[in-house]
């Protein structure tokens, strides 16, 4: 009887360790609709971008406060952001990835805007955003490529470069068309529930 009792205690401890490990893995890899919106995962507490915009999460992975003008679908995903001057719409796939984004400047009566699609790399980071836009009488084609230069211990990016090429075609462009390229670097600080 003592051996059976001891074996059951050992088994209970092993089960407890396995469950704790599974909970730890689930917590580190957790993704919620709010986390998808900011392209993060794990026990994220706060994301602060270089423009000093701060997004705070609950331990369950939900935004503590949703800014005004943000609208969600029945699954909790942010699908629209509206201000008095512009409107953004977002679409997601079954893998919980942002796949499409569109923008319209509502102040101008919709004369400015774009719509485009995201693609992802093997690590689940945004690889590119390809968009077609409009600007008064012109059409704009833009391709943005992302390169991730620093990833933290949870696998979230904290530094990336963006390189984009824009081609503008139309009567308002000298010579009928213009191509130009630009680049920038994005940084963000992420803190975690430990």
PDB file of N, CA, C and O in Angstrom, residues 93-119:
ATOM      1  N   UNK A  93      -7.298  36.527 -41.309  1.00  0.00           N
ATOM      2  CA  UNK A  93      -7.513  35.175 -41.828  1.00  0.00           C
ATOM      3  C   UNK A  93      -7.738  34.202 -40.671  1.00  0.00           C
ATOM      4  O   UNK A  93      -7.712  34.588 -39.502  1.00  0.00           O
ATOM      5  N   UNK A  94      -7.929  32.939 -40.988  1.00  0.00           N
ATOM      6  CA  UNK A  94      -8.164  31.912 -39.981  1.00  0.00           C
ATOM      7  C   UNK A  94      -6.956  31.609 -39.117  1.00  0.00           C
ATOM      8  O   UNK A  94      -7.071  30.949 -38.082  1.00  0.00           O
ATOM      9  N   UNK A  95      -5.777  32.087 -39.499  1.00  0.00           N
ATOM     10  CA  UNK A  95      -4.563  31.900 -38.706  1.00  0.00           C
ATOM     11  C   UNK A  95      -4.327  33.053 -37.737  1.00  0.00           C
ATOM     12  O   UNK A  95      -3.228  33.208 -37.224  1.00  0.00           O
ATOM     13  N   UNK A  96      -5.347  33.860 -37.527  1.00  0.00           N
ATOM     14  CA  UNK A  96      -5.259  35.026 -36.643  1.00  0.00           C
ATOM     15  C   UNK A  96      -4.177  36.004 -37.121  1.00  0.00           C
ATOM     16  O   UNK A  96      -3.381  36.519 -36.346  1.00  0.00           O
ATOM     17  N   UNK A  97      -4.145  36.275 -38.411  1.00  0.00           N
ATOM     18  CA  UNK A  97      -3.211  37.239 -38.974  1.00  0.00           C
ATOM     19  C   UNK A  97      -3.981  38.330 -39.694  1.00  0.00           C
ATOM     20  O   UNK A  97      -4.965  38.058 -40.383  1.00  0.00           O
ATOM     21  N   UNK A  98      -3.515  39.540 -39.532  1.00  0.00           N
ATOM     22  CA  UNK A  98      -4.068  40.669 -40.268  1.00  0.00           C
ATOM     23  C   UNK A  98      -3.691  40.477 -41.733  1.00  0.00           C
ATOM     24  O   UNK A  98      -2.515  40.321 -42.058  1.00  0.00           O
ATOM     25  N   UNK A  99      -4.678  40.436 -42.614  1.00  0.00           N
ATOM     26  CA  UNK A  99      -4.384  40.160 -44.024  1.00  0.00           C
ATOM     27  C   UNK A  99      -4.648  41.342 -44.947  1.00  0.00           C
ATOM     28  O   UNK A  99      -3.998  41.472 -45.970  1.00  0.00           O
ATOM     29  N   UNK A 100      -5.609  42.186 -44.595  1.00  0.00           N
ATOM     30  CA  UNK A 100      -5.932  43.324 -45.455  1.00  0.00           C
ATOM     31  C   UNK A 100      -6.157  44.572 -44.611  1.00  0.00           C
ATOM     32  O   UNK A 100      -6.660  44.489 -43.483  1.00  0.00           O
ATOM     33  N   UNK A 101      -5.792  45.704 -45.195  1.00  0.00           N
ATOM     34  CA  UNK A 101      -6.009  46.981 -44.531  1.00  0.00           C
ATOM     35  C   UNK A 101      -6.364  48.007 -45.601  1.00  0.00           C
ATOM     36  O   UNK A 101      -5.804  47.992 -46.699  1.00  0.00           O
ATOM     37  N   UNK A 102      -7.308  48.860 -45.277  1.00  0.00           N
ATOM     38  CA  UNK A 102      -7.637  49.948 -46.192  1.00  0.00           C
ATOM     39  C   UNK A 102      -7.763  51.244 -45.401  1.00  0.00           C
ATOM     40  O   UNK A 102      -8.003  51.237 -44.198  1.00  0.00           O
ATOM     41  N   UNK A 103      -7.577  52.341 -46.108  1.00  0.00           N
ATOM     42  CA  UNK A 103      -7.613  53.666 -45.499  1.00  0.00           C
ATOM     43  C   UNK A 103      -8.331  54.615 -46.445  1.00  0.00           C
ATOM     44  O   UNK A 103      -8.112  54.587 -47.658  1.00  0.00           O
ATOM     45  N   UNK A 104      -9.171  55.470 -45.875  1.00  0.00           N
ATOM     46  CA  UNK A 104      -9.819  56.532 -46.647  1.00  0.00           C
ATOM     47  C   UNK A 104      -9.774  57.812 -45.835  1.00  0.00           C
ATOM     48  O   UNK A 104     -10.122  57.816 -44.652  1.00  0.00           O
ATOM     49  N   UNK A 105      -9.351  58.881 -46.476  1.00  0.00           N
ATOM     50  CA  UNK A 105      -9.379  60.184 -45.833  1.00  0.00           C
ATOM     51  C   UNK A 105     -10.790  60.725 -46.007  1.00  0.00           C
ATOM     52  O   UNK A 105     -11.168  61.164 -47.085  1.00  0.00           O
ATOM     53  N   UNK A 106     -11.586  60.672 -44.956  1.00  0.00           N
ATOM     54  CA  UNK A 106     -12.994  61.058 -45.048  1.00  0.00           C
ATOM     55  C   UNK A 106     -13.173  62.571 -45.093  1.00  0.00           C
ATOM     56  O   UNK A 106     -14.164  63.050 -45.604  1.00  0.00           O
ATOM     57  N   UNK A 107     -12.214  63.305 -44.591  1.00  0.00           N
ATOM     58  CA  UNK A 107     -12.308  64.759 -44.615  1.00  0.00           C
ATOM     59  C   UNK A 107     -12.299  65.286 -46.045  1.00  0.00           C
ATOM     60  O   UNK A 107     -12.949  66.267 -46.367  1.00  0.00           O
ATOM     61  N   UNK A 108     -11.572  64.589 -46.922  1.00  0.00           N
ATOM     62  CA  UNK A 108     -11.463  65.038 -48.311  1.00  0.00           C
ATOM     63  C   UNK A 108     -12.565  64.456 -49.183  1.00  0.00           C
ATOM     64  O   UNK A 108     -12.525  64.592 -50.398  1.00  0.00           O
ATOM     65  N   UNK A 109     -13.523  63.771 -48.571  1.00  0.00           N
ATOM     66  CA  UNK A 109     -14.577  63.140 -49.349  1.00  0.00           C
ATOM     67  C   UNK A 109     -14.104  61.863 -50.030  1.00  0.00           C
ATOM     68  O   UNK A 109     -14.665  61.445 -51.024  1.00  0.00           O
ATOM     69  N   UNK A 110     -13.061  61.242 -49.487  1.00  0.00           N
ATOM     70  CA  UNK A 110     -12.560  59.991 -50.047  1.00  0.00           C
ATOM     71  C   UNK A 110     -11.607  60.164 -51.199  1.00  0.00           C
ATOM     72  O   UNK A 110     -11.331  59.229 -51.933  1.00  0.00           O
ATOM     73  N   UNK A 111     -11.064  61.371 -51.374  1.00  0.00           N
ATOM     74  CA  UNK A 111     -10.146  61.613 -52.482  1.00  0.00           C
ATOM     75  C   UNK A 111      -8.782  60.980 -52.263  1.00  0.00           C
ATOM     76  O   UNK A 111      -8.010  60.827 -53.200  1.00  0.00           O
ATOM     77  N   UNK A 112      -8.439  60.652 -51.029  1.00  0.00           N
ATOM     78  CA  UNK A 112      -7.162  60.037 -50.703  1.00  0.00           C
ATOM     79  C   UNK A 112      -7.412  58.716 -49.994  1.00  0.00           C
ATOM     80  O   UNK A 112      -8.297  58.620 -49.156  1.00  0.00           O
ATOM     81  N   UNK A 113      -6.616  57.724 -50.319  1.00  0.00           N
ATOM     82  CA  UNK A 113      -6.748  56.456 -49.618  1.00  0.00           C
ATOM     83  C   UNK A 113      -5.945  55.358 -50.263  1.00  0.00           C
ATOM     84  O   UNK A 113      -5.216  55.575 -51.232  1.00  0.00           O
ATOM     85  N   UNK A 114      -6.054  54.149 -49.682  1.00  0.00           N
ATOM     86  CA  UNK A 114      -5.387  52.979 -50.237  1.00  0.00           C
ATOM     87  C   UNK A 114      -6.069  51.725 -49.717  1.00  0.00           C
ATOM     88  O   UNK A 114      -6.808  51.749 -48.738  1.00  0.00           O
ATOM     89  N   UNK A 115      -5.776  50.610 -50.358  1.00  0.00           N
ATOM     90  CA  UNK A 115      -6.155  49.295 -49.850  1.00  0.00           C
ATOM     91  C   UNK A 115      -5.034  48.337 -50.231  1.00  0.00           C
ATOM     92  O   UNK A 115      -4.418  48.478 -51.293  1.00  0.00           O
ATOM     93  N   UNK A 116      -4.750  47.413 -49.313  1.00  0.00           N
ATOM     94  CA  UNK A 116      -3.631  46.525 -49.576  1.00  0.00           C
ATOM     95  C   UNK A 116      -3.685  45.242 -48.776  1.00  0.00           C
ATOM     96  O   UNK A 116      -4.539  45.066 -47.900  1.00  0.00           O
ATOM     97  N   UNK A 117      -2.735  44.360 -49.081  1.00  0.00           N
ATOM     98  CA  UNK A 117      -2.666  43.032 -48.485  1.00  0.00           C
ATOM     99  C   UNK A 117      -1.313  42.797 -47.826  1.00  0.00           C
ATOM    100  O   UNK A 117      -0.267  43.199 -48.359  1.00  0.00           O
ATOM    101  N   UNK A 118      -1.344  42.080 -46.697  1.00  0.00           N
ATOM    102  CA  UNK A 118      -0.135  41.692 -45.988  1.00  0.00           C
ATOM    103  C   UNK A 118       0.244  40.265 -46.353  1.00  0.00           C
ATOM    104  O   UNK A 118      -0.617  39.418 -46.574  1.00  0.00           O
ATOM    105  N   UNK A 119       1.548  39.986 -46.375  1.00  0.00           N
ATOM    106  CA  UNK A 119       2.038  38.612 -46.452  1.00  0.00           C
ATOM    107  C   UNK A 119       2.970  38.411 -45.254  1.00  0.00           C
ATOM    108  O   UNK A 119       3.500  39.377 -44.691  1.00  0.00           O
TER     109      UNK A 119
END
